[in-house]
C-alpha cells in the first residue's frame, strides 16, 4: 500500500478512535462465538458427554442440535460490545453485521473468523503432509483457494498458518505444523501469508501466525504442557517462522496456551512487546487462544479474572477469545488506574487497522452472488486438492520383489489386490484434524477410487485404527489377492489438538493384522494414513513397500490410487523425522553433536536398546526412479556462499526430486546443530535427464543468535552438504569471516 494510502488509513483510524467511548473501545477487544442456550431437555455439556461416551450416536446428536436454541449475542452487538465473531454461516453473518453497522452507535463492522487450517470446503493435505511437497507454489495456491472459499462464507480471518516448530511426534498438533525445520517452516509461512491475504491493498482474509510461541516444545509431547528453552534456541529455531510471517505482512498473531520459561504466552510482555512489536516490527493485532486469558488463573499466574484482564492487556494481549474477561473487567481496571487507557487505545488501533486492511468499513457484507459462487466446488479446486495430495505422499520403502529386478511398487494395472483396512472406506477420515468446514460429499475414498478405475480387488475392512480385528476377514484377505494393500494408521481424532499419544506405533490391533497378512507370504504394501510420524521399526523390517499417505484431504483416494499404479511418481520428502521407537521423541535432524556423539565406547550419548538415529530422517523420500548427485561446489561470494550440484535422473521413470542444501558451523561460541537446511529446490527430470541446481546462501544465514538475540557471525570452518535428504553425503567446506 502506498504511503499516502497508509497515511489516510491511519488518519481514519485516529478519527474513529477519538469518537469512541471507553466501553466501545473495550467492545473491540471482545471476541465471541455462538453459544447454545437450550432447545433440549439436558444441558449442552451433558449432550456433548452423552455423545462422547456413546449414549447417543453422532446422527442423534446432530438431530438434537438442529433444534438447539443458539444465542448470537445480538444485544451485545447492538451495544458495540463485540469486535469479532467466530462463525461459519454467511447469511447469519450478514444479519449480525447489519446490527453492528446500522444499529450500533459508531457502526464499526465485526470481523468474522474461523479455523481455515488446510482448506475450507475443499480440504487439502494436513499441513505436516503438504510441507512434505517442499513446493512453495503449492503452499500458496491451496491458501488462495481456501481464502476464496472462506470469503464466500463471510469468513474474513483465518486462525492459520500454524507455525509451531514440532520435533516431538507424541504431540498431536504436529499434524497442523509444517514440521521440524525452521527454514522449511519459514518458507511455508511466507507462502501461506501471501496466499491467504493476497497481494492487493484489500486483503482477502486476515492470516494469523500461531501459536506464539514455543508451543511445539511442550514437555513430554503432552499438549498444553509447560515449555522451557534457552533463548538462543528460541531465536534460532522457534522464532524464524513467525519472523517470516510478520515480514510477509501477517495481519494477526495468536498467543499460545503454554507458559514459556514460567510466564504464560498470553501474558508474556517479553514475547508480545519486546519480540513481536520491537524486534519483528509487527503492526497487526494479537489475539489470545480460546479461553486462554482465564486459564492463566489455572497456570497460577493470575489471581482472578480482574487480575487476568490487567496482566493480559498490560502484556500486549489485544483480543480476548471467548472469556468476556476484557469486556467485564477492563473498564474498572482503567478507572482504578491498573490499566492505562492509552494501552487500550493501542490495542483498538491495531484491531481497526486490520479491519481497514480487509476493507470492512467500505464493504462489510457478502453479496448473495458471492455467497453462491461455491455452491458447487469448481473442478480446479478439486484438481488443486488432488495435485497437492499427490505431491505430499512420501515413499518410505520399496523393495525388489524376491528374485527379481522389479520393485513391488508401482503395481501393474491388472494386479489382483486384497484391499485391507477400514480406513480404505472412511472418506471422512481423509480430512485429518481441523477441517471444520470441509464438505465430505466431495470426498473420494481409496476404495471408491479403485472401483472407479475398475481395479481387480476385493475389500476386507478387517480392522479400524482403534477397533477390533476380524480374523476371518484377515484370513480371506491373505488368500484372495496376489498383492495385499493394507491402509492403516490413525483416525483424524488421534492427532490434532488435545490428542497427544504416549505410544506412537500403530494403535489397536493394526500391527497384529499386518503380521497375519505378512505371514501369508504374499507381498504386502503398507499405506499409512496418519497425522504424525509413527514408530515403525517392525514394519520397516518386515513390509517390502511403505507409502506415507498422511491425511491428504478431499482427493486422497484418487491421489493414492494413481501413485499405487504408477501414474504419479511419488516425490514427497519428510517434513519431520520418524523415530524407531517412541522413546526417542523428541527426535530431529538439526541437533547438536554432544561431547560424546558415538563410537565403540559404551560411554557415549546413546541408548542401550535402540540406535540414536531416526528410522526415516527429515528430508527423506524415495521415488520410482533414482536420482544421483555429483560435482558439488561451494564458492564464497561478497554476499555469502554459492552452492551448486549436478543431479541426474538415473532411473527409467520421469520424476521430481527435492534437492536440499545443508550447512554446519563446525565450531562456534554456542554449540551449533550438526546440520541446518539452508536451501532446497524441487526439479522435474525425465528419465536420463541431468541438471545443475544452485542456491545462494546469504552471509546472515551462516550466523546464529545468542542468548540476547544478537546475531553472531564467527570466524571458522563451515561444512556444506547437498543431496536428497538431511543425511546427504556430498560435502565440502569453506573458511568464513577470517
Ligand atoms: C483452539 C486452538 C487454536 C484455534 C482456536 C480457535 O483451542 O488452540 O489453534 O485457532 O482454539 O478455534
XYZ file of C-alpha atoms and ligand atoms in Angstrom:
750
model
C 0.000 0.000 0.000
C 1.459 3.407 -0.933
C 2.412 5.858 1.782
C -0.418 8.295 1.114
C -2.938 5.465 1.426
C -1.308 4.372 4.686
C -1.444 7.938 5.975
C -5.107 8.229 5.004
C -5.895 4.925 6.703
C -4.101 5.925 9.912
C -5.942 9.255 9.985
C -9.253 7.426 9.571
C -8.343 5.134 12.484
C -7.332 8.049 14.739
C -10.512 9.962 13.977
C -12.673 6.939 14.726
C -10.730 6.129 17.907
C -11.238 9.695 19.057
C -15.019 9.303 18.857
C -15.112 6.024 20.821
C -16.142 5.755 24.462
C -14.078 3.517 26.745
C -16.872 0.889 26.620
C -16.866 0.919 22.805
C -13.072 0.567 22.755
C -13.259 -2.425 25.107
C -16.009 -3.933 22.930
C -13.500 -4.169 20.060
C -11.299 -6.363 22.277
C -14.041 -8.934 22.758
C -14.393 -11.995 20.501
C -17.310 -14.446 20.834
C -18.693 -17.479 19.100
C -22.273 -18.730 19.172
C -23.498 -20.185 22.455
C -26.019 -22.961 22.788
C -28.637 -21.862 25.311
C -31.095 -24.770 25.178
C -33.629 -26.471 22.906
C -33.209 -29.919 24.507
C -34.147 -31.397 27.886
C -30.478 -31.694 29.013
C -27.719 -29.099 29.148
C -25.445 -28.742 26.134
C -22.484 -30.007 28.178
C -24.444 -33.148 29.124
C -25.368 -33.622 25.453
C -21.690 -33.495 24.478
C -20.896 -36.012 27.218
C -23.684 -38.341 26.034
C -22.240 -38.350 22.526
C -18.646 -38.712 23.724
C -19.432 -41.773 25.873
C -21.645 -43.268 23.193
C -25.006 -42.945 24.937
C -26.218 -41.185 21.780
C -24.901 -41.530 18.221
C -23.419 -38.665 16.204
C -26.539 -38.572 13.992
C -28.847 -38.406 17.047
C -26.596 -35.601 18.366
C -26.858 -33.745 15.031
C -30.634 -34.197 15.022
C -30.892 -32.695 18.513
C -28.509 -29.869 17.594
C -30.809 -28.924 14.719
C -33.370 -27.976 17.402
C -30.829 -26.099 19.544
C -31.558 -22.547 20.661
C -28.500 -20.524 19.707
C -27.524 -17.170 21.172
C -25.933 -14.940 18.532
C -25.315 -12.162 21.099
C -27.441 -9.667 19.121
C -27.908 -7.304 22.098
C -24.175 -7.151 22.773
C -23.516 -6.423 19.096
C -26.033 -3.573 19.211
C -24.172 -2.094 22.223
C -20.829 -2.304 20.378
C -19.556 -4.970 22.791
C -18.293 -7.401 20.148
C -15.407 -6.715 17.762
C -15.051 -10.151 16.182
C -17.149 -13.283 15.949
C -16.213 -16.921 15.234
C -18.928 -18.082 12.817
C -19.368 -20.169 9.668
C -22.780 -19.029 8.382
C -22.768 -16.289 5.727
C -26.482 -15.467 5.915
C -26.357 -15.107 9.697
C -23.087 -13.174 9.423
C -24.735 -10.601 7.169
C -27.641 -10.308 9.599
C -25.369 -9.767 12.602
C -23.113 -7.417 10.640
C -26.177 -5.318 9.790
C -26.856 -4.885 13.507
C -23.235 -3.856 14.109
C -23.099 -1.438 11.180
C -26.615 0.015 11.246
C -27.745 -0.240 14.880
C -24.622 0.343 16.998
C -23.642 3.975 17.729
C -20.474 4.075 15.602
C -21.310 1.306 13.122
C -17.921 -0.438 13.398
C -18.103 -3.727 11.428
C -17.121 -7.020 13.054
C -14.582 -9.476 11.652
C -15.968 -13.000 11.216
C -13.307 -15.631 11.903
C -12.797 -19.398 11.600
C -10.095 -22.072 11.682
C -9.390 -22.472 7.964
C -6.231 -24.508 8.558
C -5.824 -26.650 5.430
C -8.818 -25.747 3.303
C -12.391 -24.597 3.723
C -14.956 -26.708 1.810
C -12.145 -28.198 -0.312
C -9.778 -29.885 2.135
C -6.085 -30.103 1.260
C -3.445 -32.336 2.893
C -2.820 -31.673 6.581
C -0.003 -29.102 6.906
C 2.554 -31.715 8.017
C 1.849 -33.564 4.773
C 1.733 -30.517 2.482
C 5.110 -29.430 3.875
C 6.496 -32.749 2.511
C 5.803 -31.434 -1.000
C 8.578 -28.822 -0.487
C 6.550 -26.891 -3.050
C 6.115 -23.200 -2.204
C 3.725 -22.666 -5.135
C 1.524 -25.437 -3.742
C 1.642 -23.921 -0.241
C 0.442 -20.604 -1.665
C -2.103 -21.971 -4.128
C -4.007 -24.020 -1.549
C -4.133 -20.959 0.721
C -5.528 -18.839 -2.121
C -8.317 -21.355 -2.775
C -9.081 -21.677 0.926
C -9.282 -17.900 1.278
C -11.666 -17.584 -1.701
C -13.997 -20.261 -0.334
C -13.825 -18.775 3.166
C -14.514 -15.249 1.840
C -17.663 -16.501 0.100
C -18.866 -17.637 3.539
C -18.209 -14.207 5.094
C -15.113 -15.539 6.882
C -12.531 -12.732 6.748
C -9.983 -14.027 9.298
C -8.451 -17.485 9.490
C -6.543 -18.777 12.505
C -3.771 -20.080 10.246
C -0.966 -20.754 9.379
C 0.121 -22.690 12.433
C 3.899 -22.101 12.572
C 4.973 -24.073 15.622
C 8.229 -25.959 15.109
C 7.347 -29.568 16.013
C 10.037 -32.078 16.948
C 8.004 -34.433 19.133
C 5.580 -36.772 17.331
C 3.832 -37.630 20.602
C 2.295 -34.128 20.320
C -0.938 -34.418 18.360
C -0.660 -30.918 16.928
C 2.435 -31.859 14.906
C -0.205 -32.705 12.282
C -1.078 -29.000 11.964
C 2.565 -27.923 11.732
C 4.972 -27.708 8.800
C 7.339 -29.984 10.737
C 10.701 -29.699 12.483
C 12.774 -27.365 10.369
C 12.871 -23.555 10.809
C 13.936 -22.893 7.183
C 11.186 -25.024 5.593
C 8.619 -23.637 8.067
C 9.702 -20.084 7.231
C 9.224 -20.593 3.502
C 5.879 -22.261 4.259
C 4.934 -19.248 6.420
C 5.661 -16.701 3.697
C 3.723 -18.648 1.083
C 0.690 -19.035 3.368
C 0.567 -15.338 4.322
C 0.725 -14.386 0.623
C -1.914 -16.975 -0.263
C -4.410 -16.143 2.482
C -4.105 -12.338 2.421
C -3.481 -11.857 -1.295
C -1.212 -9.191 -2.760
C -3.791 -6.445 -3.192
C -4.393 -3.406 -0.976
C -7.531 -5.100 0.377
C -6.662 -8.406 1.995
C -8.899 -11.351 1.026
C -8.820 -12.666 4.571
C -6.517 -11.878 7.500
C -3.975 -14.597 8.250
C -2.923 -15.495 11.777
C 0.586 -16.682 12.662
C 0.108 -19.066 15.590
C 0.755 -20.176 18.313
C 3.166 -17.578 19.586
C 5.359 -19.145 20.816
C 7.278 -22.347 21.514
C 4.082 -24.430 21.809
C 5.579 -27.384 19.914
C 8.219 -27.854 22.617
C 5.598 -28.790 25.249
C 7.287 -31.081 27.765
C 6.849 -34.834 27.099
C 4.886 -34.066 23.965
C 1.835 -33.523 26.121
C -0.457 -30.819 24.753
C -0.724 -27.545 26.702
C 2.232 -28.620 28.893
C 4.952 -26.300 30.154
C 7.771 -25.103 27.853
C 11.297 -24.262 28.911
C 14.027 -23.403 26.449
C 17.177 -21.327 26.164
C 16.586 -18.005 24.457
C 19.212 -18.866 21.843
C 17.158 -21.978 20.973
C 14.069 -19.778 20.775
C 15.717 -17.231 18.478
C 17.392 -19.809 16.223
C 14.702 -22.495 15.984
C 11.234 -21.393 17.128
C 11.054 -17.700 16.182
C 12.129 -17.764 12.497
C 8.752 -18.857 11.011
C 6.990 -16.062 12.925
C 9.613 -13.557 11.800
C 8.998 -14.710 8.224
C 5.226 -14.378 8.612
C 5.500 -10.872 10.067
C 7.926 -9.745 7.381
C 5.454 -11.079 4.790
C 2.794 -8.827 6.324
C 0.753 -11.139 8.547
C -2.262 -9.239 9.861
C -2.662 -11.139 13.134
C -0.791 -13.302 15.637
C -2.284 -15.719 18.166
C -0.608 -16.267 21.543
C -0.010 -19.855 22.618
C -1.639 -21.635 25.561
C 1.631 -22.675 27.162
C 3.890 -20.869 29.555
C 7.326 -20.048 28.148
C 10.013 -20.247 30.850
C 7.393 -19.695 33.551
C 5.308 -16.906 32.031
C 2.112 -17.792 30.090
C 2.440 -16.575 26.478
C -0.981 -14.935 26.918
C 0.537 -12.541 29.475
C 4.147 -12.502 28.323
C 5.250 -8.937 27.587
C 8.752 -10.093 26.550
C 7.113 -12.117 23.785
C 4.387 -9.683 22.733
C 6.190 -6.367 23.197
C 9.951 -6.908 23.094
C 9.994 -9.677 20.489
C 6.816 -9.290 18.389
C 6.456 -5.487 18.337
C 10.006 -4.179 18.811
C 12.182 -6.915 17.301
C 9.884 -8.013 14.482
C 8.050 -4.699 13.917
C 4.613 -6.324 13.930
C 1.763 -3.797 13.386
C -1.263 -6.083 13.291
C -3.357 -7.397 16.156
C -2.714 -10.066 18.805
C -5.477 -12.485 19.776
C -5.494 -14.941 22.684
C -6.168 -18.596 22.144
C -9.580 -19.922 23.182
C -10.262 -19.250 26.864
C -6.529 -18.655 27.430
C -6.859 -15.420 29.428
C -8.998 -17.199 32.016
C -6.625 -20.196 32.009
C -3.842 -18.000 33.374
C -5.627 -18.417 36.711
C -5.073 -22.192 36.381
C -1.482 -21.506 35.342
C -1.141 -19.865 38.738
C -0.127 -16.601 37.150
C -3.327 -14.534 37.634
C -5.215 -14.283 40.933
C -8.691 -13.966 39.421
C -10.441 -12.612 36.330
C -9.807 -8.970 37.223
C -6.097 -9.699 37.674
C -6.072 -11.718 34.434
C -7.574 -8.796 32.494
C -4.951 -6.389 33.799
C -1.961 -8.697 33.244
C -3.060 -9.717 29.745
C -3.769 -6.202 28.462
C -0.640 -4.734 30.018
C 1.474 -7.503 28.449
C 0.164 -6.674 24.969
C -2.806 -9.017 24.546
C -5.449 -7.292 22.416
C -8.384 -9.612 21.683
C -9.898 -11.919 24.292
C -11.139 -15.078 22.554
C -14.147 -16.473 24.331
C -13.945 -15.495 28.017
C -15.519 -11.949 28.059
C -12.986 -11.064 30.760
C -11.858 -7.954 28.888
C -15.499 -6.916 28.424
C -16.394 -7.333 32.082
C -13.157 -6.321 33.868
C -11.230 -3.766 31.813
C -13.482 -0.774 32.446
C -12.861 -0.918 36.203
C -9.166 -1.640 35.588
C -8.849 1.589 33.596
C -10.894 3.557 36.105
C -8.761 2.402 39.046
C -5.531 3.007 37.126
C -4.327 -0.606 36.796
C -4.556 -0.252 33.028
C -3.870 2.958 31.125
C -6.495 3.967 28.559
C -3.587 4.601 26.185
C -2.872 0.849 26.271
C -6.479 0.123 25.356
C -6.227 2.728 22.578
C -3.154 0.995 21.112
C -4.993 -2.348 21.035
C -8.033 -0.770 19.372
C -5.779 0.970 16.813
C -4.293 -2.387 15.754
C -7.725 -4.004 15.516
C -9.167 -1.132 13.451
C -6.089 -1.301 11.206
C -6.773 -4.955 10.390
C -10.445 -4.154 9.715
C -9.347 -1.356 7.388
C -6.905 -3.671 5.563
C -9.836 -6.057 4.989
C -11.914 -3.225 3.519
C -14.670 -3.925 6.039
C -15.562 -0.275 6.578
C -16.339 0.132 2.863
C -17.684 -3.375 2.266
C -18.872 -5.134 5.448
C -21.263 -7.628 3.799
C -21.109 -10.613 1.486
C -23.386 -10.316 -1.538
C -25.844 -13.055 -2.480
C -23.806 -13.761 -5.636
C -20.584 -14.050 -3.648
C -22.315 -16.450 -1.254
C -23.495 -18.659 -4.092
C -20.242 -18.854 -6.020
C -19.042 -22.101 -4.451
C -22.372 -23.884 -4.088
C -20.716 -26.388 -6.436
C -16.984 -26.657 -5.897
C -15.149 -25.735 -9.118
C -13.193 -28.522 -10.824
C -9.997 -26.503 -10.450
C -10.337 -26.538 -6.650
C -10.618 -30.325 -6.644
C -7.790 -30.610 -9.170
C -5.604 -28.481 -6.906
C -6.533 -30.716 -3.972
C -5.556 -33.812 -5.914
C -2.301 -32.257 -7.103
C -1.380 -31.212 -3.546
C -2.209 -34.715 -2.309
C -0.093 -36.397 -4.999
C 2.872 -34.145 -4.157
C 2.620 -34.720 -0.386
C 2.830 -38.510 -0.195
C 6.255 -39.896 0.746
C 7.599 -43.260 -0.439
C 9.455 -44.694 2.573
C 10.328 -48.167 1.319
C 10.017 -50.093 -1.936
C 11.919 -53.405 -2.071
C 12.568 -55.613 -5.062
C 10.148 -58.497 -5.462
C 12.089 -61.592 -4.291
C 14.324 -62.959 -7.042
C 13.524 -60.136 -9.458
C 14.925 -56.785 -10.539
C 11.425 -55.325 -10.204
C 10.350 -53.342 -7.186
C 6.963 -54.047 -5.629
C 5.618 -50.557 -6.466
C 4.134 -49.352 -8.723
C 1.621 -52.182 -9.173
C 0.722 -53.415 -12.645
C -2.768 -52.286 -13.678
C -4.133 -55.851 -13.671
C -2.753 -56.835 -10.248
C -5.262 -58.811 -8.198
C -5.425 -56.935 -4.888
C -6.735 -57.620 -1.400
C -7.555 -54.141 -0.128
C -7.364 -54.279 3.681
C -8.237 -51.756 6.406
C -11.366 -49.863 7.429
C -9.650 -46.567 6.531
C -9.966 -47.550 2.850
C -13.668 -46.748 3.048
C -13.879 -43.969 5.657
C -13.645 -40.889 3.434
C -14.447 -38.574 6.342
C -11.153 -39.690 7.941
C -9.196 -38.424 4.928
C -9.615 -34.822 6.113
C -7.495 -35.149 9.233
C -7.706 -32.692 12.117
C -9.010 -29.100 11.757
C -11.279 -29.420 8.735
C -14.254 -27.623 10.359
C -15.869 -26.531 7.085
C -14.846 -29.493 4.909
C -17.564 -30.801 2.589
C -17.451 -34.630 2.857
C -19.765 -35.041 -0.140
C -16.785 -34.458 -2.445
C -14.516 -36.866 -0.611
C -13.407 -39.941 -2.585
C -12.123 -42.882 -0.560
C -9.371 -45.202 -1.760
C -11.944 -47.988 -2.220
C -14.107 -45.707 -4.397
C -11.062 -44.655 -6.402
C -10.127 -48.308 -7.061
C -13.729 -49.029 -8.082
C -13.699 -46.063 -10.455
C -10.577 -47.318 -12.170
C -12.058 -50.836 -12.279
C -9.080 -52.278 -10.439
C -9.198 -56.031 -9.749
C -9.662 -56.002 -5.980
C -11.773 -57.220 -3.133
C -12.191 -55.214 0.045
C -11.633 -56.624 3.537
C -12.114 -53.979 6.296
C -10.561 -56.274 8.933
C -9.715 -53.554 11.448
C -10.045 -49.824 12.146
C -7.236 -47.880 13.894
C -8.853 -48.322 17.311
C -11.226 -51.188 16.504
C -11.429 -54.938 16.899
C -9.664 -57.288 14.479
C -11.786 -59.535 12.268
C -9.550 -62.611 11.973
C -11.797 -64.328 9.471
C -11.650 -61.357 7.112
C -7.893 -61.188 7.572
C -7.580 -64.830 6.517
C -9.784 -64.193 3.462
C -7.698 -61.150 2.570
C -4.485 -63.146 2.876
C -5.727 -65.772 0.460
C -7.537 -63.678 -2.165
C -5.122 -61.217 -3.763
C -1.721 -61.625 -5.407
C -0.753 -58.447 -3.566
C -2.146 -57.199 -0.257
C -2.603 -53.439 0.058
C -3.216 -52.524 3.720
C -4.154 -48.962 4.669
C -3.518 -48.475 8.379
C -2.677 -45.643 10.739
C -4.814 -43.200 12.689
C -8.289 -41.699 12.689
C -8.447 -37.917 12.399
C -9.178 -37.657 16.121
C -5.951 -39.444 17.075
C -3.973 -36.322 16.162
C -4.616 -32.602 16.302
C -5.431 -30.633 19.466
C -5.599 -32.437 22.819
C -4.533 -35.682 21.067
C -1.046 -36.470 22.353
C -0.105 -40.174 22.407
C 2.390 -41.799 24.780
C 2.981 -44.640 22.293
C 3.208 -43.826 18.580
C 3.375 -47.253 16.987
C 0.349 -48.484 15.040
C -2.556 -48.370 17.504
C -5.021 -51.094 18.433
C -4.773 -54.422 16.573
C -3.261 -52.990 13.385
C 0.197 -54.446 13.775
C -1.332 -57.806 14.693
C -3.309 -57.641 11.442
C -0.198 -56.711 9.494
C 1.679 -59.715 10.939
C -1.143 -62.031 9.856
C -1.041 -60.599 6.343
C 2.751 -60.726 6.170
C 2.702 -64.372 7.330
C 0.725 -65.233 4.191
C 3.917 -64.846 2.177
C 2.099 -62.544 -0.238
C 3.791 -59.178 -0.927
C 2.249 -56.515 1.339
C 2.060 -52.800 0.534
C 1.539 -50.689 3.673
C -0.248 -47.392 3.045
C -0.063 -45.154 6.119
C -2.923 -42.761 6.866
C -1.858 -40.776 9.942
C -1.412 -37.305 11.391
C 2.062 -37.689 12.922
C 5.330 -39.579 12.371
C 4.876 -43.131 13.723
C 7.383 -45.564 15.253
C 7.567 -48.308 12.609
C 10.601 -50.472 13.306
C 8.827 -53.812 12.851
C 7.029 -52.580 9.741
C 10.275 -51.308 8.210
C 11.935 -54.681 8.892
C 9.129 -56.843 7.520
C 6.989 -54.984 4.987
C 8.503 -54.581 1.496
C 6.749 -51.365 0.458
C 5.604 -48.464 2.663
C 3.962 -45.280 1.347
C 3.275 -42.445 3.819
C -0.083 -41.070 2.681
C -0.831 -38.881 5.714
C -4.368 -37.431 5.692
C -4.454 -35.978 2.211
C -7.905 -34.376 2.182
C -10.808 -34.384 -0.254
C -8.979 -36.081 -3.122
C -6.942 -38.590 -1.102
C -8.451 -41.621 -2.817
C -7.643 -40.723 -6.426
C -4.206 -39.406 -5.454
C -3.172 -42.590 -3.642
C -4.556 -44.894 -6.330
C -2.655 -43.003 -9.033
C 0.564 -43.367 -7.046
C -0.154 -47.054 -6.368
C -0.383 -47.815 -10.105
C 2.482 -45.542 -11.154
C 0.505 -42.788 -12.926
C 2.135 -40.460 -10.424
C 5.721 -40.869 -9.247
C 5.814 -40.013 -5.505
C 8.075 -37.032 -4.776
C 7.405 -36.100 -1.127
C 10.267 -35.638 1.355
C 9.668 -35.910 5.111
C 8.991 -32.649 6.942
C 9.549 -34.424 10.279
C 11.762 -37.315 11.396
C 10.248 -40.752 12.060
C 11.575 -42.387 15.248
C 12.421 -46.085 15.585
C 10.646 -46.206 18.941
C 8.519 -43.683 20.854
C 11.242 -43.367 23.466
C 13.441 -41.438 21.043
C 10.992 -38.487 20.971
C 11.709 -35.622 20.582
C 13.909 -36.525 17.628
C 15.057 -34.131 14.915
C 17.939 -33.869 12.443
C 19.246 -30.401 13.373
C 20.550 -31.407 16.815
C 23.850 -30.517 18.499
C 26.650 -33.103 18.335
C 27.241 -33.506 22.131
C 30.711 -34.217 23.528
C 30.206 -37.999 23.063
C 28.479 -38.334 19.724
C 29.189 -42.016 19.257
C 31.758 -44.685 18.542
C 32.706 -48.049 20.031
C 32.843 -46.991 23.684
C 29.896 -47.656 25.948
C 30.268 -44.194 27.384
C 28.732 -42.229 24.520
C 25.394 -40.431 24.079
C 23.244 -43.411 23.099
C 20.526 -45.879 24.166
C 21.121 -49.427 25.297
C 18.155 -50.705 23.321
C 17.948 -48.770 20.042
C 20.052 -46.740 17.636
C 20.254 -42.975 18.039
C 19.244 -42.013 14.554
C 15.686 -41.838 13.189
C 14.097 -44.667 11.222
C 13.470 -42.168 8.395
C 15.208 -38.772 8.584
C 13.961 -35.283 7.813
C 14.081 -34.592 4.063
C 13.970 -38.311 3.155
C 11.713 -39.775 0.490
C 12.132 -42.340 -2.291
C 10.932 -42.263 -5.883
C 10.009 -44.801 -8.581
C 13.194 -43.660 -10.243
C 16.564 -42.837 -8.690
C 18.459 -39.591 -8.538
C 22.230 -39.366 -8.326
C 24.241 -36.337 -7.210
C 27.738 -35.286 -8.216
C 30.086 -32.391 -8.714
C 29.128 -30.418 -5.572
C 30.775 -26.981 -5.433
C 30.809 -24.216 -2.843
C 32.155 -20.762 -3.593
C 32.415 -17.693 -1.348
C 30.772 -14.563 -2.739
C 30.555 -10.980 -1.425
C 27.064 -11.692 -0.096
C 27.542 -15.226 1.247
C 28.097 -18.612 -0.366
C 27.079 -20.031 -3.744
C 26.386 -23.782 -3.770
C 25.796 -25.874 -6.846
C 25.392 -29.592 -7.517
C 24.674 -31.815 -10.505
C 21.684 -34.153 -10.267
C 20.707 -36.883 -12.673
C 17.575 -38.951 -13.080
C 19.465 -42.224 -13.417
C 16.391 -44.428 -13.414
C 13.804 -45.232 -16.075
C 10.837 -43.169 -14.843
C 10.327 -39.423 -15.039
C 10.123 -37.823 -11.616
C 10.603 -34.836 -9.321
C 13.363 -34.533 -6.736
C 13.830 -32.022 -3.934
C 17.494 -31.120 -3.855
C 18.474 -29.998 -0.372
C 21.425 -27.912 0.810
C 22.610 -28.021 4.421
C 25.310 -26.218 6.387
C 27.210 -26.777 9.620
C 29.038 -24.154 11.653
C 31.659 -26.586 12.933
C 32.981 -24.593 15.901
C 31.203 -21.614 17.496
C 30.698 -19.764 20.762
C 27.459 -21.721 21.219
C 27.199 -25.375 20.136
C 25.528 -25.495 16.758
C 23.438 -28.213 15.014
C 25.276 -30.869 13.027
C 23.255 -29.738 10.011
C 20.850 -26.942 9.161
C 18.738 -26.738 6.000
C 19.611 -23.543 4.124
C 18.139 -24.145 0.671
C 16.021 -26.501 -1.415
C 14.776 -26.680 -4.956
C 12.328 -29.160 -6.462
C 13.133 -30.140 -10.024
C 11.357 -32.397 -12.507
C 13.689 -34.580 -14.586
C 12.828 -37.003 -17.352
C 14.450 -40.429 -17.187
C 18.127 -39.970 -18.034
C 17.969 -36.181 -17.813
C 20.694 -34.255 -15.961
C 20.521 -30.832 -14.385
C 22.522 -28.493 -12.202
C 20.945 -26.897 -9.174
C 22.330 -23.884 -7.375
C 21.446 -21.725 -4.383
C 22.946 -18.628 -2.801
C 23.053 -18.653 0.988
C 23.223 -15.094 2.358
C 26.035 -14.407 4.813
C 23.493 -13.717 7.584
C 22.267 -17.321 7.306
C 25.708 -18.549 8.330
C 25.285 -16.798 11.655
C 23.273 -17.669 14.750
C 21.565 -15.768 17.573
C 22.936 -15.735 21.078
C 21.078 -15.572 24.417
C 20.484 -11.847 23.918
C 19.130 -12.349 20.429
C 22.214 -10.805 18.883
C 23.374 -12.229 15.553
C 26.848 -13.734 15.717
C 28.806 -14.474 12.531
C 32.014 -16.048 13.710
C 35.283 -16.890 12.008
C 35.776 -20.569 11.359
C 35.175 -23.614 9.251
C 31.762 -24.207 7.682
C 30.727 -27.505 6.116
C 28.120 -27.732 3.361
C 26.104 -30.740 2.199
C 23.915 -31.398 -0.841
C 21.579 -34.270 -1.636
C 18.153 -35.821 -1.315
C 17.779 -35.835 2.481
C 19.244 -34.441 5.715
C 21.701 -37.372 5.585
C 23.139 -36.161 2.246
C 26.723 -37.308 1.817
C 28.197 -34.912 -0.727
C 30.194 -32.472 1.392
C 32.567 -29.566 1.040
C 33.850 -26.862 3.380
C 34.998 -23.242 3.456
C 36.542 -20.871 5.989
C 34.488 -17.741 6.705
C 34.796 -14.403 8.422
C 38.560 -14.731 8.739
C -8.103 -23.805 19.690
C -6.694 -23.821 19.121
C -6.418 -22.715 18.146
C -7.692 -22.362 17.421
C -8.647 -21.758 18.445
C -9.989 -21.353 17.821
O -8.110 -24.196 21.021
O -5.614 -23.872 20.033
O -5.380 -23.159 17.274
O -7.424 -21.422 16.380
O -8.883 -22.646 19.533
O -10.691 -22.487 17.417
